[in-house]
mmCIF file of C-alpha atoms and ligand atoms in Angstrom:
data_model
loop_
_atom_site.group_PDB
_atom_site.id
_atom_site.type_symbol
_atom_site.label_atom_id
_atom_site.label_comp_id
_atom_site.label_asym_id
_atom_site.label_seq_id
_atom_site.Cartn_x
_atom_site.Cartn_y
_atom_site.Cartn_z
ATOM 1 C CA UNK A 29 10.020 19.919 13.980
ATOM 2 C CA UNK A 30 6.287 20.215 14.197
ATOM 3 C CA UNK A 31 3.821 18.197 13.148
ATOM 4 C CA UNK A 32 2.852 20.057 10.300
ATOM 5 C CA UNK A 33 6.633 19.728 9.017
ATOM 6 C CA UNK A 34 6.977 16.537 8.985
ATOM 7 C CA UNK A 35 4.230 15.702 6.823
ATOM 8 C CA UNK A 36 5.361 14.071 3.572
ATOM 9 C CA UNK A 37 1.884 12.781 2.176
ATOM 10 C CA UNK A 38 -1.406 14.656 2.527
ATOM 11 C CA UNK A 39 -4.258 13.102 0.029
ATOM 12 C CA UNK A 40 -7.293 14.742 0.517
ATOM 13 C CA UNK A 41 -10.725 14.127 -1.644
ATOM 14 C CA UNK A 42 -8.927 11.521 -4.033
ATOM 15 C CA UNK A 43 -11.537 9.970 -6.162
ATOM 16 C CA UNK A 44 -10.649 7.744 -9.002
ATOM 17 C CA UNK A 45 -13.504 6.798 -12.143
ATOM 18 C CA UNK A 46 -13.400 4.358 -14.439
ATOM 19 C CA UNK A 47 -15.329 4.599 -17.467
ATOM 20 C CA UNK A 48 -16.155 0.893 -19.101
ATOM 21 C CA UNK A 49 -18.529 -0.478 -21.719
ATOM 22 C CA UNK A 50 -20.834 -1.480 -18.741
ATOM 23 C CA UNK A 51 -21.033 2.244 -17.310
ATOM 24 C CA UNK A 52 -18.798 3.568 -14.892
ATOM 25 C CA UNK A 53 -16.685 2.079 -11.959
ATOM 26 C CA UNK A 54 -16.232 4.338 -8.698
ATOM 27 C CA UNK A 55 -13.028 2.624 -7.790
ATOM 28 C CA UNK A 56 -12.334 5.367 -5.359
ATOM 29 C CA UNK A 57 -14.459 7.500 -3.207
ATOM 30 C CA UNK A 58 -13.726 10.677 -1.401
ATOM 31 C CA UNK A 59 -10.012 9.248 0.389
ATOM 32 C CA UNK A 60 -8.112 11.015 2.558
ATOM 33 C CA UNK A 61 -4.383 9.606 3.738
ATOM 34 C CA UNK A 62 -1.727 11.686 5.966
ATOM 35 C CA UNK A 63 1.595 10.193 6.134
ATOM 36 C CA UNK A 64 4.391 11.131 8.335
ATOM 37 C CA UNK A 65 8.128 10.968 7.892
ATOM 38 C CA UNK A 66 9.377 8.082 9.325
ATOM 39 C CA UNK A 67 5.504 6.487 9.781
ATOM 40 C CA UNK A 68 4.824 3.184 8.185
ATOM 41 C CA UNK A 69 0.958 3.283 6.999
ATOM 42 C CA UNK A 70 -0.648 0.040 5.896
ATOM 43 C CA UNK A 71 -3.447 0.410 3.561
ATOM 44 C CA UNK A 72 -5.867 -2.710 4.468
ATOM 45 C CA UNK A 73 -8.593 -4.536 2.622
ATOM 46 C CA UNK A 74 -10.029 -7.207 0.234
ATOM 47 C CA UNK A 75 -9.023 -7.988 -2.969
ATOM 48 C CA UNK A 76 -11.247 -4.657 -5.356
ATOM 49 C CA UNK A 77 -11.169 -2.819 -2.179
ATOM 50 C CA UNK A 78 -9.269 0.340 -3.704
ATOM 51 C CA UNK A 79 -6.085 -0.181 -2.376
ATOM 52 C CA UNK A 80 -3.899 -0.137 -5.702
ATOM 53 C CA UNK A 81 -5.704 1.769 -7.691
ATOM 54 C CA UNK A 82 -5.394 4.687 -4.758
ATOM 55 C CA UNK A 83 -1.628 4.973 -4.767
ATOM 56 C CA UNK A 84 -1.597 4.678 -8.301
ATOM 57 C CA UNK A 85 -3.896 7.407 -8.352
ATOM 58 C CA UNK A 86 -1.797 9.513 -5.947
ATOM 59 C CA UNK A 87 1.657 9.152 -8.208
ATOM 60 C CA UNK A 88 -0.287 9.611 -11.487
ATOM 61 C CA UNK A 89 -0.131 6.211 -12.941
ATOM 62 C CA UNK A 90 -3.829 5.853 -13.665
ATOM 63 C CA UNK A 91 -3.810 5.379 -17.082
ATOM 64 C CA UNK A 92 -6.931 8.461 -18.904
ATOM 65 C CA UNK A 93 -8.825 7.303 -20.506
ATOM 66 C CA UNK A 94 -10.037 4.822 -18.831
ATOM 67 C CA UNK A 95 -9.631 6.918 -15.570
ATOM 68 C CA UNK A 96 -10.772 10.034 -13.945
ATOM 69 C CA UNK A 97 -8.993 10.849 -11.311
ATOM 70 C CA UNK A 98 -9.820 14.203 -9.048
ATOM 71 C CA UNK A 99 -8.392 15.059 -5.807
ATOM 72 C CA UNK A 100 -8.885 18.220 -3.636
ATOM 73 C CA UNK A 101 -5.306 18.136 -3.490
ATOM 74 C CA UNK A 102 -2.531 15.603 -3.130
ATOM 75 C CA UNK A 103 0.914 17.111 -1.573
ATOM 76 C CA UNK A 104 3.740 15.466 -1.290
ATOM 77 C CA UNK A 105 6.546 17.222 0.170
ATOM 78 C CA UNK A 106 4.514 20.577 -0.301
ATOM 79 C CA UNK A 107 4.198 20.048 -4.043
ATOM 80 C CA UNK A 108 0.791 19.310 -5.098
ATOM 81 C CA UNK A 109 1.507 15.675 -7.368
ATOM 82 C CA UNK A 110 -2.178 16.617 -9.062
ATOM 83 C CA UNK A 111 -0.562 19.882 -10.365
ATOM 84 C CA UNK A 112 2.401 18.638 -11.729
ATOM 85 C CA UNK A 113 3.348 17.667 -15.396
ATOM 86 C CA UNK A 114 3.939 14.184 -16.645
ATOM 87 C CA UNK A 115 7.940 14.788 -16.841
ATOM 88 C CA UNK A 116 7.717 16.128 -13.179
ATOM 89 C CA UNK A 117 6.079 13.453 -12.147
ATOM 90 C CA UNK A 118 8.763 11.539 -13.939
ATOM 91 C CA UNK A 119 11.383 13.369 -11.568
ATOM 92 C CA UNK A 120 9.419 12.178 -8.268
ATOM 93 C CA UNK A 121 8.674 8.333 -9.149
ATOM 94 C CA UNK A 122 11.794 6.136 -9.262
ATOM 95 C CA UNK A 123 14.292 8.766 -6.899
ATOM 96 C CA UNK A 124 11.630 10.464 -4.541
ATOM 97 C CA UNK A 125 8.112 7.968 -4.412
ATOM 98 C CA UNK A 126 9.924 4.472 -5.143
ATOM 99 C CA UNK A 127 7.484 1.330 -6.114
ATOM 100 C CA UNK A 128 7.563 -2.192 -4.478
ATOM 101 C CA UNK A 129 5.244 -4.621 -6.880
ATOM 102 C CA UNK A 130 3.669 -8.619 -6.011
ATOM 103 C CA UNK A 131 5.397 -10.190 -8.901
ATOM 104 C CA UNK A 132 9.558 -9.431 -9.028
ATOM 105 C CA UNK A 133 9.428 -10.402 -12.694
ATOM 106 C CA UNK A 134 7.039 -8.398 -13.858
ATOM 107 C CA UNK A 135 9.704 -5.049 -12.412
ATOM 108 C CA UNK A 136 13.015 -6.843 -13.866
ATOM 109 C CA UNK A 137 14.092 -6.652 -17.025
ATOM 110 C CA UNK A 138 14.717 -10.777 -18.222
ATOM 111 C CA UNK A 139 17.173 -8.953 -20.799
ATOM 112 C CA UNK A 140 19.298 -6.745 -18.289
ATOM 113 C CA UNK A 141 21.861 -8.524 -15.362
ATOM 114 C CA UNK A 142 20.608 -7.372 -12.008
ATOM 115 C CA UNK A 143 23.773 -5.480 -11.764
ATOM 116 C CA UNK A 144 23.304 -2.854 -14.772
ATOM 117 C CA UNK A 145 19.761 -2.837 -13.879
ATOM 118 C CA UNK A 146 20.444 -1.525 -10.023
ATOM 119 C CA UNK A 147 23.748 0.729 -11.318
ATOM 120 C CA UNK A 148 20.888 1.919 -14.110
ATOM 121 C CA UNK A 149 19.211 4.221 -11.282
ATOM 122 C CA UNK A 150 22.582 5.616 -10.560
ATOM 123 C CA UNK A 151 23.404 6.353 -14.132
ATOM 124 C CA UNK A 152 19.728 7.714 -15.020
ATOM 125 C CA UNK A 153 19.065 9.607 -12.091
ATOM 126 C CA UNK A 154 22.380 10.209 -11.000
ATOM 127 C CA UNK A 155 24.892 10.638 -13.751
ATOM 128 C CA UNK A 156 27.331 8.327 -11.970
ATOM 129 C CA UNK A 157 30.021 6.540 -14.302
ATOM 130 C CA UNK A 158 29.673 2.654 -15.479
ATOM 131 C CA UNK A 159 31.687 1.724 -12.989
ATOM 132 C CA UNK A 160 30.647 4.003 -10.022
ATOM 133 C CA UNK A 161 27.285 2.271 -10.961
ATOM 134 C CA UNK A 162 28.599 -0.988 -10.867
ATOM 135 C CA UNK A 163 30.161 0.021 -7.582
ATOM 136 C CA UNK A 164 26.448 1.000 -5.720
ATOM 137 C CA UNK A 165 24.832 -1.550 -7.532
ATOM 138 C CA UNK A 166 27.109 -4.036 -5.447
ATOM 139 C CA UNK A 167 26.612 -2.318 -2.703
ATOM 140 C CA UNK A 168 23.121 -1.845 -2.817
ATOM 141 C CA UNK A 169 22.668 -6.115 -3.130
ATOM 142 C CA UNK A 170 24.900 -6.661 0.032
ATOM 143 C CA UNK A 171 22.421 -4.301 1.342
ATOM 144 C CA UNK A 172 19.657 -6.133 0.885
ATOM 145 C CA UNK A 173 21.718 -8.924 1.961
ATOM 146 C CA UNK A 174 21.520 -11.010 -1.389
ATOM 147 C CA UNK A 175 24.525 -13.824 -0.313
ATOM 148 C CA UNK A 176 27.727 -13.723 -2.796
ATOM 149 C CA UNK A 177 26.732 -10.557 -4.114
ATOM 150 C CA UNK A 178 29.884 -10.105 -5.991
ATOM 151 C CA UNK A 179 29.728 -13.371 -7.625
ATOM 152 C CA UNK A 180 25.853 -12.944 -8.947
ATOM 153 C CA UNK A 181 25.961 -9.112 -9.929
ATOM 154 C CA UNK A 182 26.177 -10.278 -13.685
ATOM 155 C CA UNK A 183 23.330 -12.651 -13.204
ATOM 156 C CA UNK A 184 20.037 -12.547 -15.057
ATOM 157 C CA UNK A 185 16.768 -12.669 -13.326
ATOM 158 C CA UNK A 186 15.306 -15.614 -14.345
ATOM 159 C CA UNK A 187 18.722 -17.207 -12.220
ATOM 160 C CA UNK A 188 17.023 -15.522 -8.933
ATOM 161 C CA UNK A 189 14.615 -17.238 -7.043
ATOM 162 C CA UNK A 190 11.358 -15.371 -6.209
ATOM 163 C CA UNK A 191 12.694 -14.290 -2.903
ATOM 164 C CA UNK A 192 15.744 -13.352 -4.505
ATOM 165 C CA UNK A 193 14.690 -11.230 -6.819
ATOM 166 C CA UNK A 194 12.295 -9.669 -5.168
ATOM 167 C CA UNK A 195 15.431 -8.191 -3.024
ATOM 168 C CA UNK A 196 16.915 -6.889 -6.390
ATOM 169 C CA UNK A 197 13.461 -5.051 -6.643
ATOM 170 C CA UNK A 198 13.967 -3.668 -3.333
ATOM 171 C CA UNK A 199 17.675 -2.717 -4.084
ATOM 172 C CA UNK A 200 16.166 -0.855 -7.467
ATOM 173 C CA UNK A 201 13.484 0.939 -5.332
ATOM 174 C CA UNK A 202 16.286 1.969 -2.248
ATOM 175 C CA UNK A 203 18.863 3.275 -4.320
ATOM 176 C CA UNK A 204 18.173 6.486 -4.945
ATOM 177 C CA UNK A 205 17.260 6.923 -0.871
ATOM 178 C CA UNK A 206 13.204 7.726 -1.390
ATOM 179 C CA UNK A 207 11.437 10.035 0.889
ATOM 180 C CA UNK A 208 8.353 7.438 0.642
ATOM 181 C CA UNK A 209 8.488 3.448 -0.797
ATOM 182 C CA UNK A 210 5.452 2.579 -1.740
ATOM 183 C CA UNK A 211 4.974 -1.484 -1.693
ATOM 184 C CA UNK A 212 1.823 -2.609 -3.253
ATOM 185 C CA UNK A 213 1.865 -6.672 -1.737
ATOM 186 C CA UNK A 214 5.232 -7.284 -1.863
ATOM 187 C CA UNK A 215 4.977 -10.735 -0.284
ATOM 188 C CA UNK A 216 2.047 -11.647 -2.153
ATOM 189 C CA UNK A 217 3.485 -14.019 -5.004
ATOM 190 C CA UNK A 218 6.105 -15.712 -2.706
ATOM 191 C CA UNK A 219 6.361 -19.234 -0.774
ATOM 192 C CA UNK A 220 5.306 -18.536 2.974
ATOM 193 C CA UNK A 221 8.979 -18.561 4.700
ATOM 194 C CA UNK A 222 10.371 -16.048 2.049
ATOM 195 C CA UNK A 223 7.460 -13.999 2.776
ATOM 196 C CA UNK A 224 8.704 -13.568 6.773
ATOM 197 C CA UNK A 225 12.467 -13.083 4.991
ATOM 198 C CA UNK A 226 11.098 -9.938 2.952
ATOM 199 C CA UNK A 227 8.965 -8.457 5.521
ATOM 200 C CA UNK A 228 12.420 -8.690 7.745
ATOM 201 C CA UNK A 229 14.045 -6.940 5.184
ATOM 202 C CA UNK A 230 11.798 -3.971 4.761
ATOM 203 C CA UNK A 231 11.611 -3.850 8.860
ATOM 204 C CA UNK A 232 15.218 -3.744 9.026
ATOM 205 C CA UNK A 233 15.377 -0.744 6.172
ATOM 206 C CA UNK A 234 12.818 1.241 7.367
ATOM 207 C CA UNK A 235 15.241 1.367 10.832
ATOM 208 C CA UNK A 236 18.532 1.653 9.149
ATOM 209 C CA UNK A 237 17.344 4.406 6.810
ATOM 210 C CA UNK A 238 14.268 5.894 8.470
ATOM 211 C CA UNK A 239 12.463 5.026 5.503
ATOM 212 C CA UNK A 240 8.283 6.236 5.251
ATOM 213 C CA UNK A 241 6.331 3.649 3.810
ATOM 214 C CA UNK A 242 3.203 3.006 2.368
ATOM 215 C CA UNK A 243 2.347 -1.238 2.885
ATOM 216 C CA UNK A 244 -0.588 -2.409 0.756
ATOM 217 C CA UNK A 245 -1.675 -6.021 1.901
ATOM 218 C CA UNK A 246 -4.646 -7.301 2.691
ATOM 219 C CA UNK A 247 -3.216 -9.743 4.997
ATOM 220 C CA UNK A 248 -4.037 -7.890 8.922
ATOM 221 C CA UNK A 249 -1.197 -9.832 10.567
ATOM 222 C CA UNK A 250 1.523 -9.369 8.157
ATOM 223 C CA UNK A 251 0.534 -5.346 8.575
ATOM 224 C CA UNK A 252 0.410 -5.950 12.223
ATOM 225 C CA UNK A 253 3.674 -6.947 12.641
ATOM 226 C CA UNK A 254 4.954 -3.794 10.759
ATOM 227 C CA UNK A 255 2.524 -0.829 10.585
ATOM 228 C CA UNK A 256 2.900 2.334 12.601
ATOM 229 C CA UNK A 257 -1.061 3.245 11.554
ATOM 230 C CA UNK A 258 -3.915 1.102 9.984
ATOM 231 C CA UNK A 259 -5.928 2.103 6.962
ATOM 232 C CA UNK A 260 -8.563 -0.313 6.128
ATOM 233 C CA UNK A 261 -10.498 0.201 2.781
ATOM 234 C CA UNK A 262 -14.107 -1.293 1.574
ATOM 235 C CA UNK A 263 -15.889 -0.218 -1.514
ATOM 236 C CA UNK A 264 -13.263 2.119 -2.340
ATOM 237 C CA UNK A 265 -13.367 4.282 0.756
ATOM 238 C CA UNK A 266 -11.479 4.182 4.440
ATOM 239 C CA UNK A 267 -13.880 2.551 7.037
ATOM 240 C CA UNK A 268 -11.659 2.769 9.792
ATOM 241 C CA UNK A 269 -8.264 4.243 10.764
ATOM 242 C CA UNK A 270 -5.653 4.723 13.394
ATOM 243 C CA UNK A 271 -3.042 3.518 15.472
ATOM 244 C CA UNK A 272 -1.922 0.004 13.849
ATOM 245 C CA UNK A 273 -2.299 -1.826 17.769
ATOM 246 C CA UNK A 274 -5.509 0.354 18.637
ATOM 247 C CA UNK A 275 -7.179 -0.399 15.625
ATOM 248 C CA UNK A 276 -5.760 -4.422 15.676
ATOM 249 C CA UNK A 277 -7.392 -4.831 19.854
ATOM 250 C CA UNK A 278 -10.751 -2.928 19.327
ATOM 251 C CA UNK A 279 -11.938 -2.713 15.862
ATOM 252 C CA UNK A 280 -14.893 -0.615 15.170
ATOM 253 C CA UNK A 281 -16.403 -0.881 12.194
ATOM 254 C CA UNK A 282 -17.709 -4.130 11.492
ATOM 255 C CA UNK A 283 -15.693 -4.569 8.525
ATOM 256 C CA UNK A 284 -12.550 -4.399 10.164
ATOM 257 C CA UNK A 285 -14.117 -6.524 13.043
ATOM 258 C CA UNK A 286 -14.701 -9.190 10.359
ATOM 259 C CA UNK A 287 -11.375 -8.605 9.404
ATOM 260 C CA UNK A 288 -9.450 -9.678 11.971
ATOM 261 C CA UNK A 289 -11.970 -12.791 12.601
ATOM 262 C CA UNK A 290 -10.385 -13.958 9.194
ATOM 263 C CA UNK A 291 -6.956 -13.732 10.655
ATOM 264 C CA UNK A 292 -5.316 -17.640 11.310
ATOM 265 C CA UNK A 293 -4.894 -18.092 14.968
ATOM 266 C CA UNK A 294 -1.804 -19.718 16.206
ATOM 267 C CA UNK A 295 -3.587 -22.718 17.537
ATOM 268 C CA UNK A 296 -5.959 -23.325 14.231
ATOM 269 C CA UNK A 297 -3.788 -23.071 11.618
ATOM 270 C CA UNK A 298 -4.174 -21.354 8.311
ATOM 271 C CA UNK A 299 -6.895 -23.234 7.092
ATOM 272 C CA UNK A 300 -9.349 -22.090 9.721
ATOM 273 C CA UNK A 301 -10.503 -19.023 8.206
ATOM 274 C CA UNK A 302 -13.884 -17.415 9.252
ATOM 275 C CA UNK A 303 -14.353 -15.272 5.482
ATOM 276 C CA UNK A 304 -16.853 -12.228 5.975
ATOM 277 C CA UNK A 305 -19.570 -13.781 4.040
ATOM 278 C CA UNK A 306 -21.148 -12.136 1.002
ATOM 279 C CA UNK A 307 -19.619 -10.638 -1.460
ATOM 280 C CA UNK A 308 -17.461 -7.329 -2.349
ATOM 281 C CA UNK A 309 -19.875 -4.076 -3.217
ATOM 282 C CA UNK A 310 -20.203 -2.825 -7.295
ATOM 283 C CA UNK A 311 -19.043 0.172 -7.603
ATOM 284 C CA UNK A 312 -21.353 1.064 -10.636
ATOM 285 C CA UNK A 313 -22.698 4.002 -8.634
ATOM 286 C CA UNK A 314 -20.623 6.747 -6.125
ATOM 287 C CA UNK A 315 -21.774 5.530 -2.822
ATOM 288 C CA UNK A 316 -24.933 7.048 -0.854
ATOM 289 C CA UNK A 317 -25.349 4.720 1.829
ATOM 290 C CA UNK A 318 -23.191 2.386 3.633
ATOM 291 C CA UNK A 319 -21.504 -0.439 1.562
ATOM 292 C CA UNK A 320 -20.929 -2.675 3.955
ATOM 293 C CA UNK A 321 -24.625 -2.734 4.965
ATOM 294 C CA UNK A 322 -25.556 -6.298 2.690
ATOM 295 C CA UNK A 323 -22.791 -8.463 4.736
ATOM 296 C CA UNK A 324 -23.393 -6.518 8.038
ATOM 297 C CA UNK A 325 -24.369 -7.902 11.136
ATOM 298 C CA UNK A 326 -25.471 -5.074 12.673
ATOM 299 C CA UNK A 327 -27.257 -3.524 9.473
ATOM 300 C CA UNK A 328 -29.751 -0.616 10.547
ATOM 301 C CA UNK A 329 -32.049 1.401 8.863
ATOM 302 C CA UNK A 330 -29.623 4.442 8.720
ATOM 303 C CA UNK A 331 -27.015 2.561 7.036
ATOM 304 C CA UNK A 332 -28.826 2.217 4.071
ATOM 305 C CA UNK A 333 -30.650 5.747 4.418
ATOM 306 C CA UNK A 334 -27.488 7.552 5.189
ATOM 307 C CA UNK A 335 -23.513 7.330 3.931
ATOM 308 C CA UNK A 336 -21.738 6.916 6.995
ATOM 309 C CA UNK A 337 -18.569 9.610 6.963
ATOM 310 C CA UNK A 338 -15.358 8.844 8.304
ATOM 311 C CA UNK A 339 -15.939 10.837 11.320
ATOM 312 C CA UNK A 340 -13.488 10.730 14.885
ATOM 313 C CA UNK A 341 -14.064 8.053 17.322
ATOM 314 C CA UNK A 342 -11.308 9.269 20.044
ATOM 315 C CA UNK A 343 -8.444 10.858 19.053
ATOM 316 C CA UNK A 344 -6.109 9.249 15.723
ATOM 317 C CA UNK A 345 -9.366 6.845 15.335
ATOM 318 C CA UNK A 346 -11.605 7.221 12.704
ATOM 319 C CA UNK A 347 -14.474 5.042 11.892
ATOM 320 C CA UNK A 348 -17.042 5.320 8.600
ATOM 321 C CA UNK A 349 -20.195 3.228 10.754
ATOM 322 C CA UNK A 350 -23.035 5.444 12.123
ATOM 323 C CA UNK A 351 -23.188 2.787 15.462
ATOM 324 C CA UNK A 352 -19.544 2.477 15.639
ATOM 325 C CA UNK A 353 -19.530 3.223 19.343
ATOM 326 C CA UNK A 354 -22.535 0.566 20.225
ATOM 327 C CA UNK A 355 -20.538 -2.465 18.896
ATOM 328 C CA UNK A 356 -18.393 -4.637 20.219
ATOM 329 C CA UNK A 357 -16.529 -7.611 18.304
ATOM 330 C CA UNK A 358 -17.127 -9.937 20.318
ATOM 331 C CA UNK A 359 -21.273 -9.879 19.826
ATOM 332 C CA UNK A 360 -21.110 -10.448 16.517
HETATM 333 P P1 LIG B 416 -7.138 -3.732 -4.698
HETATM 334 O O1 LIG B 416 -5.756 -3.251 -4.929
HETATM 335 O O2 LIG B 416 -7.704 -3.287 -3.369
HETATM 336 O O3 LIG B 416 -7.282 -5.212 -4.846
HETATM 337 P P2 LIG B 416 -7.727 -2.188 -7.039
HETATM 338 O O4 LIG B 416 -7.307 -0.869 -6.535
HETATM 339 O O5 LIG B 416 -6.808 -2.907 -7.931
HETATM 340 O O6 LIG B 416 -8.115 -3.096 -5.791
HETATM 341 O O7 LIG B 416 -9.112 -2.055 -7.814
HETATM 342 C C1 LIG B 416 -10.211 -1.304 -7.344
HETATM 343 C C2 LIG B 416 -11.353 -1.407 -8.306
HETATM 344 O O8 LIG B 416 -11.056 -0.699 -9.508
HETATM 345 C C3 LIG B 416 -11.695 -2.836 -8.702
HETATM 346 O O9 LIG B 416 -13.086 -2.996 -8.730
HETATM 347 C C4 LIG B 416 -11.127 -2.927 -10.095
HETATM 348 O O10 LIG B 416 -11.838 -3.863 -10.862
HETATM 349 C C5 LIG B 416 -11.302 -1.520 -10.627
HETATM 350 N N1 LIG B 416 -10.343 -1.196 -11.680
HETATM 351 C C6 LIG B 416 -9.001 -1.086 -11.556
HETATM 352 N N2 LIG B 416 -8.433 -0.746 -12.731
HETATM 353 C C7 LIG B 416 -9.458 -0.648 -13.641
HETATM 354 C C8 LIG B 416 -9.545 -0.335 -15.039
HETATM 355 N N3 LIG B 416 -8.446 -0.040 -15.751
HETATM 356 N N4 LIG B 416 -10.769 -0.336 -15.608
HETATM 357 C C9 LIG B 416 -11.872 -0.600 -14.893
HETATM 358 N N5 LIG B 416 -11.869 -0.913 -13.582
HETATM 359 C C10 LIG B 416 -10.679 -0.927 -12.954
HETATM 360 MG MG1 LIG B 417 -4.055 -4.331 -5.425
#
């Protein structure tokens, strides 16, 4: 299979508008994303960075008004998502483009047992029988290796702990086998050790099934452990991308540099933090110079002269900083 083949994802010129009582908010500026089959891509940066709104964007759940969102083109699986109708769309989110959400209660139904709620994908999407949906819904929780399974199928949510059901989300999201699982912080709202447990789980999926998946975090070591490639957002654009490990030993754009300063060592503990200082860009206006430029170390002239465009460092590394190849991270 050739390269070309095998890609399931190509975004290009995504930008995303919203329109508020304060004037407008450029939430997303000019992005560009490639995605493999079989490639996990984690999609990196503070909190208002873009990341959401971007893969919302991509599977048509920005709500119009308030949003605009415009995109050169955005294929998935040859089909152009931009070009398709709302009931299309309908066909590729859920069975083909699954969704993995921070809070598990905010995706379950309190009213529905877990059971009917997994077996509903295979009765929507699927036209399988009550209990042939009963059947896959059990299987589906031993697969995501929720302990008794049989005994808890009938359970409601609220009887789940976080971790818990934020496996029954996963189930929901795996059933129908998905080309691409998108997981927008899936970790985010849970106690530390169930955090490792769910990030296992997803590791272990994407080998069993080969699963492509799209990991928003902003947490740099939780994507390092499980990325194939590194996309790290500021201001609503990519700064930097490539190989997860390339981009995780020599950062080039000061953002991402910063970025990985922030990140816990093993000797200081988590409440050593070094926090870029300053704070996030507005978006009121498209950008026309560098964004990062106010917090930057290494601010220049240019940067505020000139927008810096995601332009090739070495092969599979991009970088959005005019001096990317004069800096090093550990002058900062
Ligand atoms: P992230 O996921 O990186 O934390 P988001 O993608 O959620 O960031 O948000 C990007 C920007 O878009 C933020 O500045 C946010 O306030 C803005 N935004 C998101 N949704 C709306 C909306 N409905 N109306 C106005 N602004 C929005
Ligand atoms: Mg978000």
């Amino acid at each position: 299979m050739s390269a070309q083949d095998d890609l399931l994802l190509d975004v290009e010129g995504l930008n995303v508008r919203f329109a508020t009582p304060e004037g407008p908010i450029h939430a997303v500026n000019g992005i560009d994303l490639k995605l493999h089959k079989g490639e996990t891509l984690a999609l990196l940066g503070e909190s208002g960075s873009g990341k959401s709104v971007t893969m919302q964007a991509v599977i048509g759940l920005v709500r119009s008004p308030p949003g605009t969102v415009t995109a050169t083109h955005a294929r998935f699986d040859g089909m152009d998502l931009m070009a398709l109708k709302p009931a299309e769309l309908r066909k590729v989110r859920g069975p083909r483009i699954a969704m993995i959400f921070q809070d598990p209660f905010m995706s379950l139904d309190p009213t529905k047992t877990v059971g009917s709620q997994i077996g509903e994908m295979f009765r929507v999407h699927r036209g399988a029988s009550r209990a042939e949906a009963r059947k896959n819904a059990l299987e589906m929780m031993d697969r995501v290796r929720i302990p008794a399974a049989a005994e808890r199928i009938d359970d409601y949510p609220h009887q789940f702990s976080g971790g818990m059901s934020q496996r029954i989300v996963i189930a929901s999201a795996i059933a129908l086998d998905p080309d691409l699982v998108i997981a927008d912080e899936p970790t985010t709202a849970l106690d530390v050790t169930v955090q490792a447990q769910i990030m296992d789980l997803l590791n272990e999926l994407r080998r069993e099934m080969g699963m492509t998946m799209i990991l928003i975090t902003h947490d740099l070591a939780l994507a390092a452990e499980t990325a194939d490639r590194a996309a790290i957002m500021y201001g609503g654009r990519i700064v930097e991308t490539g190989p997860m490990e390339s981009v995780f030993s020599d950062p080039r754009h000061p953002y991402a540099i910063g970025l990985l300063q922030s990140i816990p060592s093993m000797e200081g503990g988590t409440d050593r933090l070094q926090p870029i200082l300053g704070t996030p860009p507005k978006l009121t206006r498209a950008p026309d110079r560098c964004s990062f430029e106010p917090r930057c170390a290494w601010s220049r002239p240019r940067c505020t002269a000139e927008l810096p465009p995601l332009r090739t460092l070495a092969p599979a590394r991009r970088c959005a900083c005019h001096f990317a190849e004069e800096i090093a991270h550990d002058d900062a």
